[in-house]
CSV table of N, CA and C in Angstrom, one decimal:
chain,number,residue,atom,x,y,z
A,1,UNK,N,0.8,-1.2,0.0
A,1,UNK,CA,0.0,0.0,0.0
A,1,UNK,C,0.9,1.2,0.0
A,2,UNK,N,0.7,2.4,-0.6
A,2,UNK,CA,1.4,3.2,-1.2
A,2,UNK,C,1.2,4.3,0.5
A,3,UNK,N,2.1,5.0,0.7
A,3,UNK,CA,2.4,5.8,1.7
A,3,UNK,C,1.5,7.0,1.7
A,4,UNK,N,0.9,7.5,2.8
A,4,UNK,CA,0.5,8.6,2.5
A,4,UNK,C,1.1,9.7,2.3
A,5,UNK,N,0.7,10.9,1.9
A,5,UNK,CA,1.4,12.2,2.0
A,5,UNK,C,1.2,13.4,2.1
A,6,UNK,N,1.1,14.3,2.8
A,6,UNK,CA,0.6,16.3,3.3
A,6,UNK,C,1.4,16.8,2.7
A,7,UNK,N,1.3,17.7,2.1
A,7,UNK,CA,1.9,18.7,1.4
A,7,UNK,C,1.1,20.1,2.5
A,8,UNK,N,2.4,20.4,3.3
A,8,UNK,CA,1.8,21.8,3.8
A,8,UNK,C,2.8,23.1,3.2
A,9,UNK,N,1.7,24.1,2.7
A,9,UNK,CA,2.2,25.3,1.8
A,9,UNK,C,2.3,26.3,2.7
A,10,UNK,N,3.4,26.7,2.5
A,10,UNK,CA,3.6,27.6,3.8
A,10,UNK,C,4.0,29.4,3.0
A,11,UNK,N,4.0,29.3,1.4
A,11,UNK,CA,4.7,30.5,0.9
A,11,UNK,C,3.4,31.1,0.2
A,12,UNK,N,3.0,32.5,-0.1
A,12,UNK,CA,2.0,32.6,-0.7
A,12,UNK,C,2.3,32.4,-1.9
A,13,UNK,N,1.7,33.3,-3.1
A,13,UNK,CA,1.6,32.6,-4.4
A,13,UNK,C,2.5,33.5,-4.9
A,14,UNK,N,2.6,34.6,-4.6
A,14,UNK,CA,3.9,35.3,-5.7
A,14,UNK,C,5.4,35.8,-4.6
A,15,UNK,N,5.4,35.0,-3.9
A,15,UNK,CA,6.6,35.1,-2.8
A,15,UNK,C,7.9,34.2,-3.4
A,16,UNK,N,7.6,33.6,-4.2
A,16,UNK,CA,8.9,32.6,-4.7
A,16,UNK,C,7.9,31.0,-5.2
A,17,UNK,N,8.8,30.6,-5.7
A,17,UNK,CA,8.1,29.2,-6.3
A,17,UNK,C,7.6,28.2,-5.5
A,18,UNK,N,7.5,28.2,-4.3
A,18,UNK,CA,7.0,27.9,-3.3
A,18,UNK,C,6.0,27.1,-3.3
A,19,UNK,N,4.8,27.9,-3.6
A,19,UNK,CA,3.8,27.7,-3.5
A,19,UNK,C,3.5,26.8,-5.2
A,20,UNK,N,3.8,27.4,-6.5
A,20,UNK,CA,3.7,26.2,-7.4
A,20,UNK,C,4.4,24.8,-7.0
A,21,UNK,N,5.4,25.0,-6.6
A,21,UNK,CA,6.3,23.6,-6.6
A,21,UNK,C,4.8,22.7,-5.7
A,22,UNK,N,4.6,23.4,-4.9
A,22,UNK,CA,3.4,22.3,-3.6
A,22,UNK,C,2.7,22.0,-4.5
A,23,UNK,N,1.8,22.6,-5.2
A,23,UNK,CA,0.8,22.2,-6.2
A,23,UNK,C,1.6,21.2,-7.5
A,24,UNK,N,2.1,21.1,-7.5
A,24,UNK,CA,3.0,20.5,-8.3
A,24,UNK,C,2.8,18.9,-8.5
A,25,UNK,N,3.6,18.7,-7.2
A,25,UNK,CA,3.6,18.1,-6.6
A,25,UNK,C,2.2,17.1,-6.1
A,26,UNK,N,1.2,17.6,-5.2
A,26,UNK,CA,0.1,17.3,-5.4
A,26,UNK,C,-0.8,16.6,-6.7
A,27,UNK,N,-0.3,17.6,-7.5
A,27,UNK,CA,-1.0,17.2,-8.7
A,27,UNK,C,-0.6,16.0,-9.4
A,28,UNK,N,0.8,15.7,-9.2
A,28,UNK,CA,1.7,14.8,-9.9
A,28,UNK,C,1.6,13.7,-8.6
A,29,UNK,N,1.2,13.6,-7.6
A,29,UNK,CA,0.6,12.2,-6.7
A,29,UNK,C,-0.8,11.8,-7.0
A,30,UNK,N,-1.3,12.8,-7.4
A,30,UNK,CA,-3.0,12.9,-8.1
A,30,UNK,C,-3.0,11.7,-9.1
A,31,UNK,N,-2.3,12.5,-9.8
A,31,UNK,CA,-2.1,11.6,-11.4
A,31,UNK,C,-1.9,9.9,-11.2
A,32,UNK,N,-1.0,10.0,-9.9
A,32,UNK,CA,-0.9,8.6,-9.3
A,32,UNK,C,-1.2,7.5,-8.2
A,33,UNK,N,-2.8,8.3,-7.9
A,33,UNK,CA,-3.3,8.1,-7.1
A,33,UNK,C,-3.0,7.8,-5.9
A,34,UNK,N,-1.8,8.5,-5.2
A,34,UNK,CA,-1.2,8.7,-4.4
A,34,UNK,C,-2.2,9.2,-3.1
A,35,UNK,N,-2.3,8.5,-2.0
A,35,UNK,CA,-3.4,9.2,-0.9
A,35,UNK,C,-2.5,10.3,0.2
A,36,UNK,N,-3.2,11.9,-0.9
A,36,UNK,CA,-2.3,13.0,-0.4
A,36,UNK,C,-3.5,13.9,-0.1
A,37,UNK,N,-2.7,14.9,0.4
A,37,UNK,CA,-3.2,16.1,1.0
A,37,UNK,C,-2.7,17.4,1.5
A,38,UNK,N,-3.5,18.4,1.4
A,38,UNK,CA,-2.6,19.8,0.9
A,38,UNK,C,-3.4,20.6,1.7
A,39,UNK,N,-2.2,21.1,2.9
A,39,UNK,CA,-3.2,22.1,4.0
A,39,UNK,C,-2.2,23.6,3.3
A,40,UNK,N,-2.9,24.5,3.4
A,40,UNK,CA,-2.4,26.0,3.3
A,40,UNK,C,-2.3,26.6,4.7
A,41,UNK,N,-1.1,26.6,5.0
A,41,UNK,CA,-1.0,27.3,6.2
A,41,UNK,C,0.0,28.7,6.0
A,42,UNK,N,-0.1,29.8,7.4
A,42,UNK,CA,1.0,30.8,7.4
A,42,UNK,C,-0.3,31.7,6.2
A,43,UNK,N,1.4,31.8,5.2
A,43,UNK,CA,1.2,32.8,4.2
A,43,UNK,C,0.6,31.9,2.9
A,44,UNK,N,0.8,30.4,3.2
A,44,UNK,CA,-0.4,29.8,2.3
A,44,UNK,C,-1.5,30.1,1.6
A,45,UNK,N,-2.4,30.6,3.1
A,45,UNK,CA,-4.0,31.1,2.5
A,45,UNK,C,-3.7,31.9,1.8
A,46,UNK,N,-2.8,32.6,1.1
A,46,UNK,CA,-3.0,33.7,0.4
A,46,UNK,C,-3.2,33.0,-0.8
A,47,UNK,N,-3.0,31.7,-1.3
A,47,UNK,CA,-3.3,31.4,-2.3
A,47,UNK,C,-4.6,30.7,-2.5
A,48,UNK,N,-5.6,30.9,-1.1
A,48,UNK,CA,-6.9,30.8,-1.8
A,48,UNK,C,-7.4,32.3,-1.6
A,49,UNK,N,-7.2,33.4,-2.1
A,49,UNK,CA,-7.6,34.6,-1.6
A,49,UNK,C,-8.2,34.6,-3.3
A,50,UNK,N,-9.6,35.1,-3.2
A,50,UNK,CA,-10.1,35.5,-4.4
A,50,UNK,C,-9.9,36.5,-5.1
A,51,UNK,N,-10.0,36.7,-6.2
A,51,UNK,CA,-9.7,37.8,-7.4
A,51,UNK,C,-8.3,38.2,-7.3
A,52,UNK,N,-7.6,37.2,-7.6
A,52,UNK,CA,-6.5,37.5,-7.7
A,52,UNK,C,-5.8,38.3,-9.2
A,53,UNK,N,-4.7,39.2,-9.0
A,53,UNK,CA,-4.4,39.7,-10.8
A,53,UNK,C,-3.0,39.0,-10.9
A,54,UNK,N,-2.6,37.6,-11.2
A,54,UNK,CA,-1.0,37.5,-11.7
A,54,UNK,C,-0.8,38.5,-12.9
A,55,UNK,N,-1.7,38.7,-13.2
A,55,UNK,CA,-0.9,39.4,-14.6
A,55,UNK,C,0.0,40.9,-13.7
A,56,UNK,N,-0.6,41.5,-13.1
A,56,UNK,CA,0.0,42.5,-12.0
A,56,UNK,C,1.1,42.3,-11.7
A,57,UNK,N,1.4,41.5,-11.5
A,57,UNK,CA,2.5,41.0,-10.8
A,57,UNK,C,3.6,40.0,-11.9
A,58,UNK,N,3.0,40.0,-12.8
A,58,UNK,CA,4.0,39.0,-13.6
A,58,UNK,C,4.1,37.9,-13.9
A,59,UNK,N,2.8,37.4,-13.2
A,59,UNK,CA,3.4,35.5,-12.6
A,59,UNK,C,2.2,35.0,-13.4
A,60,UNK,N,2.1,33.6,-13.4
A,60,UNK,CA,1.3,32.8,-13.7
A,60,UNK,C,0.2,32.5,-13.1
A,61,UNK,N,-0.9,32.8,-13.0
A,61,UNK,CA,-2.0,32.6,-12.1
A,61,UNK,C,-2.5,30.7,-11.5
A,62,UNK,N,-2.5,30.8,-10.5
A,62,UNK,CA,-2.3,29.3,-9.6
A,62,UNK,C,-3.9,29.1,-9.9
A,63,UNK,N,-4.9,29.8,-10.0
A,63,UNK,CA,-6.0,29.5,-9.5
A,63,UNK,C,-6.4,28.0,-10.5
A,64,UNK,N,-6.1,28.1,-11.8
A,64,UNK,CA,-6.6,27.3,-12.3
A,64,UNK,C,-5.8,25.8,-11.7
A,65,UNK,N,-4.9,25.4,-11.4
A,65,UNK,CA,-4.1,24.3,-10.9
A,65,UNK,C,-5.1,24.1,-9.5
A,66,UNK,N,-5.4,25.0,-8.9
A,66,UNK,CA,-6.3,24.7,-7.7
A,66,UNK,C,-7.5,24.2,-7.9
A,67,UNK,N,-8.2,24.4,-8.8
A,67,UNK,CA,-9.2,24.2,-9.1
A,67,UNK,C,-9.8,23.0,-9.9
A,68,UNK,N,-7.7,22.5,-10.4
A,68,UNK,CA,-7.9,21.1,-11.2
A,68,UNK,C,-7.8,19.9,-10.4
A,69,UNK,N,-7.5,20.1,-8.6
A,69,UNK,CA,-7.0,19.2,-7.7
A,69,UNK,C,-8.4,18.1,-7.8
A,70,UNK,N,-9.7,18.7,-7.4
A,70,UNK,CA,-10.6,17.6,-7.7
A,70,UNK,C,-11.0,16.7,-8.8
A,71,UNK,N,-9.7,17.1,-9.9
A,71,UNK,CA,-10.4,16.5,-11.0
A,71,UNK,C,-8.8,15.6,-11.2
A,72,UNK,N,-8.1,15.8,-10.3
A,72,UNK,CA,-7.0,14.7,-9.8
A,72,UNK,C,-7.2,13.9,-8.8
A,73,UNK,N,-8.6,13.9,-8.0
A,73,UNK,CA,-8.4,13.1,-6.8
A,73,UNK,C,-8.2,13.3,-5.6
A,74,UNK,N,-7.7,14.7,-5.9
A,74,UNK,CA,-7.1,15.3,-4.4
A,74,UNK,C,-8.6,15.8,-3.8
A,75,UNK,N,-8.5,15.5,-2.2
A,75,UNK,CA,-10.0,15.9,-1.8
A,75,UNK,C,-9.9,16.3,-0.6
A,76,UNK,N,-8.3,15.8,0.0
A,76,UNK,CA,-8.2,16.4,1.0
A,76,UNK,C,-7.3,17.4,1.3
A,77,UNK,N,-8.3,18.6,1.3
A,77,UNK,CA,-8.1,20.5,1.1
A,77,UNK,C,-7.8,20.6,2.1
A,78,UNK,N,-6.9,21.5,3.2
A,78,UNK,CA,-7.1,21.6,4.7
A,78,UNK,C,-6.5,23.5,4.4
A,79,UNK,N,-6.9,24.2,5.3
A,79,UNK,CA,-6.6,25.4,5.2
A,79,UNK,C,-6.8,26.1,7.0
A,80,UNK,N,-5.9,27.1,7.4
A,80,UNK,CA,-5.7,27.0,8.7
A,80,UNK,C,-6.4,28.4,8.8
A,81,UNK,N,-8.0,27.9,9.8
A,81,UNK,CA,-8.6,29.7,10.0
A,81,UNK,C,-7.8,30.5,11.0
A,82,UNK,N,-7.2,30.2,11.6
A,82,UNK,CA,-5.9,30.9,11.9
A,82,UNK,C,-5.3,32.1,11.2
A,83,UNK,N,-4.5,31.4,10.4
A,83,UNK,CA,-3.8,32.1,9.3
A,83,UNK,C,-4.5,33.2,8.0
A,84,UNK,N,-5.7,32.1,8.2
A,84,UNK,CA,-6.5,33.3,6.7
A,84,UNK,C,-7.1,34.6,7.7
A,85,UNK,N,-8.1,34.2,8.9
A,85,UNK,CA,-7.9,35.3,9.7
A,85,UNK,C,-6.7,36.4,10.2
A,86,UNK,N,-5.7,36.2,10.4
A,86,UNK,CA,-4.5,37.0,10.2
A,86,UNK,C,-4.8,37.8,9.5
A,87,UNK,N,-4.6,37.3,8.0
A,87,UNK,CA,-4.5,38.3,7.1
A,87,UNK,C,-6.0,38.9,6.1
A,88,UNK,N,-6.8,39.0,6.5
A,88,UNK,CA,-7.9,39.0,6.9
A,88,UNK,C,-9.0,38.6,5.6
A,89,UNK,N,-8.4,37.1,5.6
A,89,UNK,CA,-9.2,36.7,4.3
A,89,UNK,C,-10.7,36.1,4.9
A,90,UNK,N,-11.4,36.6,4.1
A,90,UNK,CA,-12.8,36.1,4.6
A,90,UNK,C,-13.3,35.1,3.6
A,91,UNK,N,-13.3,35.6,2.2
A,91,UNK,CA,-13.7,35.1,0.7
A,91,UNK,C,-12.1,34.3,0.2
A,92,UNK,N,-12.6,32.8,0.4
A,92,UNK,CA,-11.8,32.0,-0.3
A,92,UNK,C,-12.6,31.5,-1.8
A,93,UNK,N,-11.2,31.4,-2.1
A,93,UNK,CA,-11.8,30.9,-3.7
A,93,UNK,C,-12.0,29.7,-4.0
A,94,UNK,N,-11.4,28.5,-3.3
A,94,UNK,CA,-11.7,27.2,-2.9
A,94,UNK,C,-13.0,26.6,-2.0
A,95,UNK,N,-13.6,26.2,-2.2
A,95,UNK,CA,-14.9,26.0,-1.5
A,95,UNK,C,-14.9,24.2,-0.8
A,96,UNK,N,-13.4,23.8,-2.0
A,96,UNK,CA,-13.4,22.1,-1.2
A,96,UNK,C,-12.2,22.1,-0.2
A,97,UNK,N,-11.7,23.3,0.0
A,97,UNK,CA,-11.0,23.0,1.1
A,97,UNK,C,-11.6,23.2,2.7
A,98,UNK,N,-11.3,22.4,3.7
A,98,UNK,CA,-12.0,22.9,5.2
A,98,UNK,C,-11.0,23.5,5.8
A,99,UNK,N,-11.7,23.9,6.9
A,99,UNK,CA,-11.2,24.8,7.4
A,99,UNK,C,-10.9,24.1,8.9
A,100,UNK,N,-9.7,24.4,9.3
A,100,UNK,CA,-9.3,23.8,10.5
A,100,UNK,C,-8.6,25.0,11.5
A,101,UNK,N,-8.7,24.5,12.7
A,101,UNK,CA,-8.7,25.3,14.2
A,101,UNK,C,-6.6,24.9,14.1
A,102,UNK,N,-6.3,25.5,15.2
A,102,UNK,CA,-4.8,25.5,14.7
A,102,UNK,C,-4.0,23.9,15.9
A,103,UNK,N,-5.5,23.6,16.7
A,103,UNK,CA,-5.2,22.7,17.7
A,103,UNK,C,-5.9,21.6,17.0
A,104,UNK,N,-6.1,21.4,15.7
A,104,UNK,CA,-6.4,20.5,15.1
A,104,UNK,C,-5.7,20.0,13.6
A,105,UNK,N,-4.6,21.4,13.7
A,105,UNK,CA,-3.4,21.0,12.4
A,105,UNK,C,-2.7,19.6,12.9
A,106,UNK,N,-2.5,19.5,14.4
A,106,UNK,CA,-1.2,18.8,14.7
A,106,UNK,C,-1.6,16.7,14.6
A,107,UNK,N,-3.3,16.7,15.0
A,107,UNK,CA,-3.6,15.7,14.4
A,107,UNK,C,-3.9,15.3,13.1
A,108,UNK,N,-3.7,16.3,12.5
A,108,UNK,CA,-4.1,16.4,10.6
A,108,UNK,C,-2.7,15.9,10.4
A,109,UNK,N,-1.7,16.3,10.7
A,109,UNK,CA,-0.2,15.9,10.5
A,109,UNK,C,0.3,14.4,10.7
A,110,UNK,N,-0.5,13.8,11.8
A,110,UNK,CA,-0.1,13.1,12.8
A,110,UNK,C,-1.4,11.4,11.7
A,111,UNK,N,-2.3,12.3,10.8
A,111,UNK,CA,-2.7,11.2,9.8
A,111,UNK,C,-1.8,10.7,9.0
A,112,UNK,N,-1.4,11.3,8.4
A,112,UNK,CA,-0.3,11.1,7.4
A,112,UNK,C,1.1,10.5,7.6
A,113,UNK,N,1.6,9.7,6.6
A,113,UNK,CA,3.0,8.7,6.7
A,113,UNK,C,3.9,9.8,6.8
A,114,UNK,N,4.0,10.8,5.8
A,114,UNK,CA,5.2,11.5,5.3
A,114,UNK,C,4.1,13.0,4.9
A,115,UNK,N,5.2,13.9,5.3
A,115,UNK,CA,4.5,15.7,5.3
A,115,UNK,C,6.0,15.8,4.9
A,116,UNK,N,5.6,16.9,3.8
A,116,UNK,CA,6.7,17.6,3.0
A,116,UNK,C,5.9,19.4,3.2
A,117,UNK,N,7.1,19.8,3.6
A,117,UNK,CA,6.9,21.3,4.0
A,117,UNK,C,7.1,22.2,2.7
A,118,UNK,N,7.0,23.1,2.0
A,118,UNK,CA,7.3,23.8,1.1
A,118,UNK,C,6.8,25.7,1.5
């Protein structure tokens, strides 16, 4: 039986490649039906923050790669209200990710075989 694996995203989306490489990744365990999962923590949430402009900024817009994870398999979304409250996201653009308390990240971690930080 194949190992499991958390991808936790810790960079927003135009901070460094950070945040593609996780989605990457994800997507590329998707493809191989790999039992994974991708929590957005920190400066994460910023990549489910809605209306976003990459063209602004230069980059390549992530939304669509997020929005292809259900159509890879990927189902388990985790996003920390913690962190999106910080920075004071209210309106996520993800709707299949949940939302978790920050005293419930450590058993979300504690499912999984192997967590790769990015």
């Amino acid at each position: 039986m194949a190992k499991s694996l958390l991808i936790i995203s810790r960079q927003s989306p135009w901070s460094g490649p950070g945040a593609r490489e996780a989605l990457d990744i994800v997507l590329a365990g998707g493809a191989f039906d790999l039992p994974i999962g991708l929590l957005f923590l920190d400066d994460g949430v910023l990549q489910l923050a809605a209306g976003q402009n990459a063209k602004a900024v230069q980059q390549k817009d992530l939304s669509a790669n997020l929005q292809a994870l259900p159509m890879f398999g990927i189902e388990e979304l985790f996003y920390c209200v913690e962190s999106a409250n910080a920075r004071g996201l209210g309106n996520l653009s993800l709707d299949e990710a949940q939302p978790l308390a920050a005293d419930q990240i450590t058993a979300l971690i504690d499912r999984y075989d192997q967590v790769i930080t990015l």
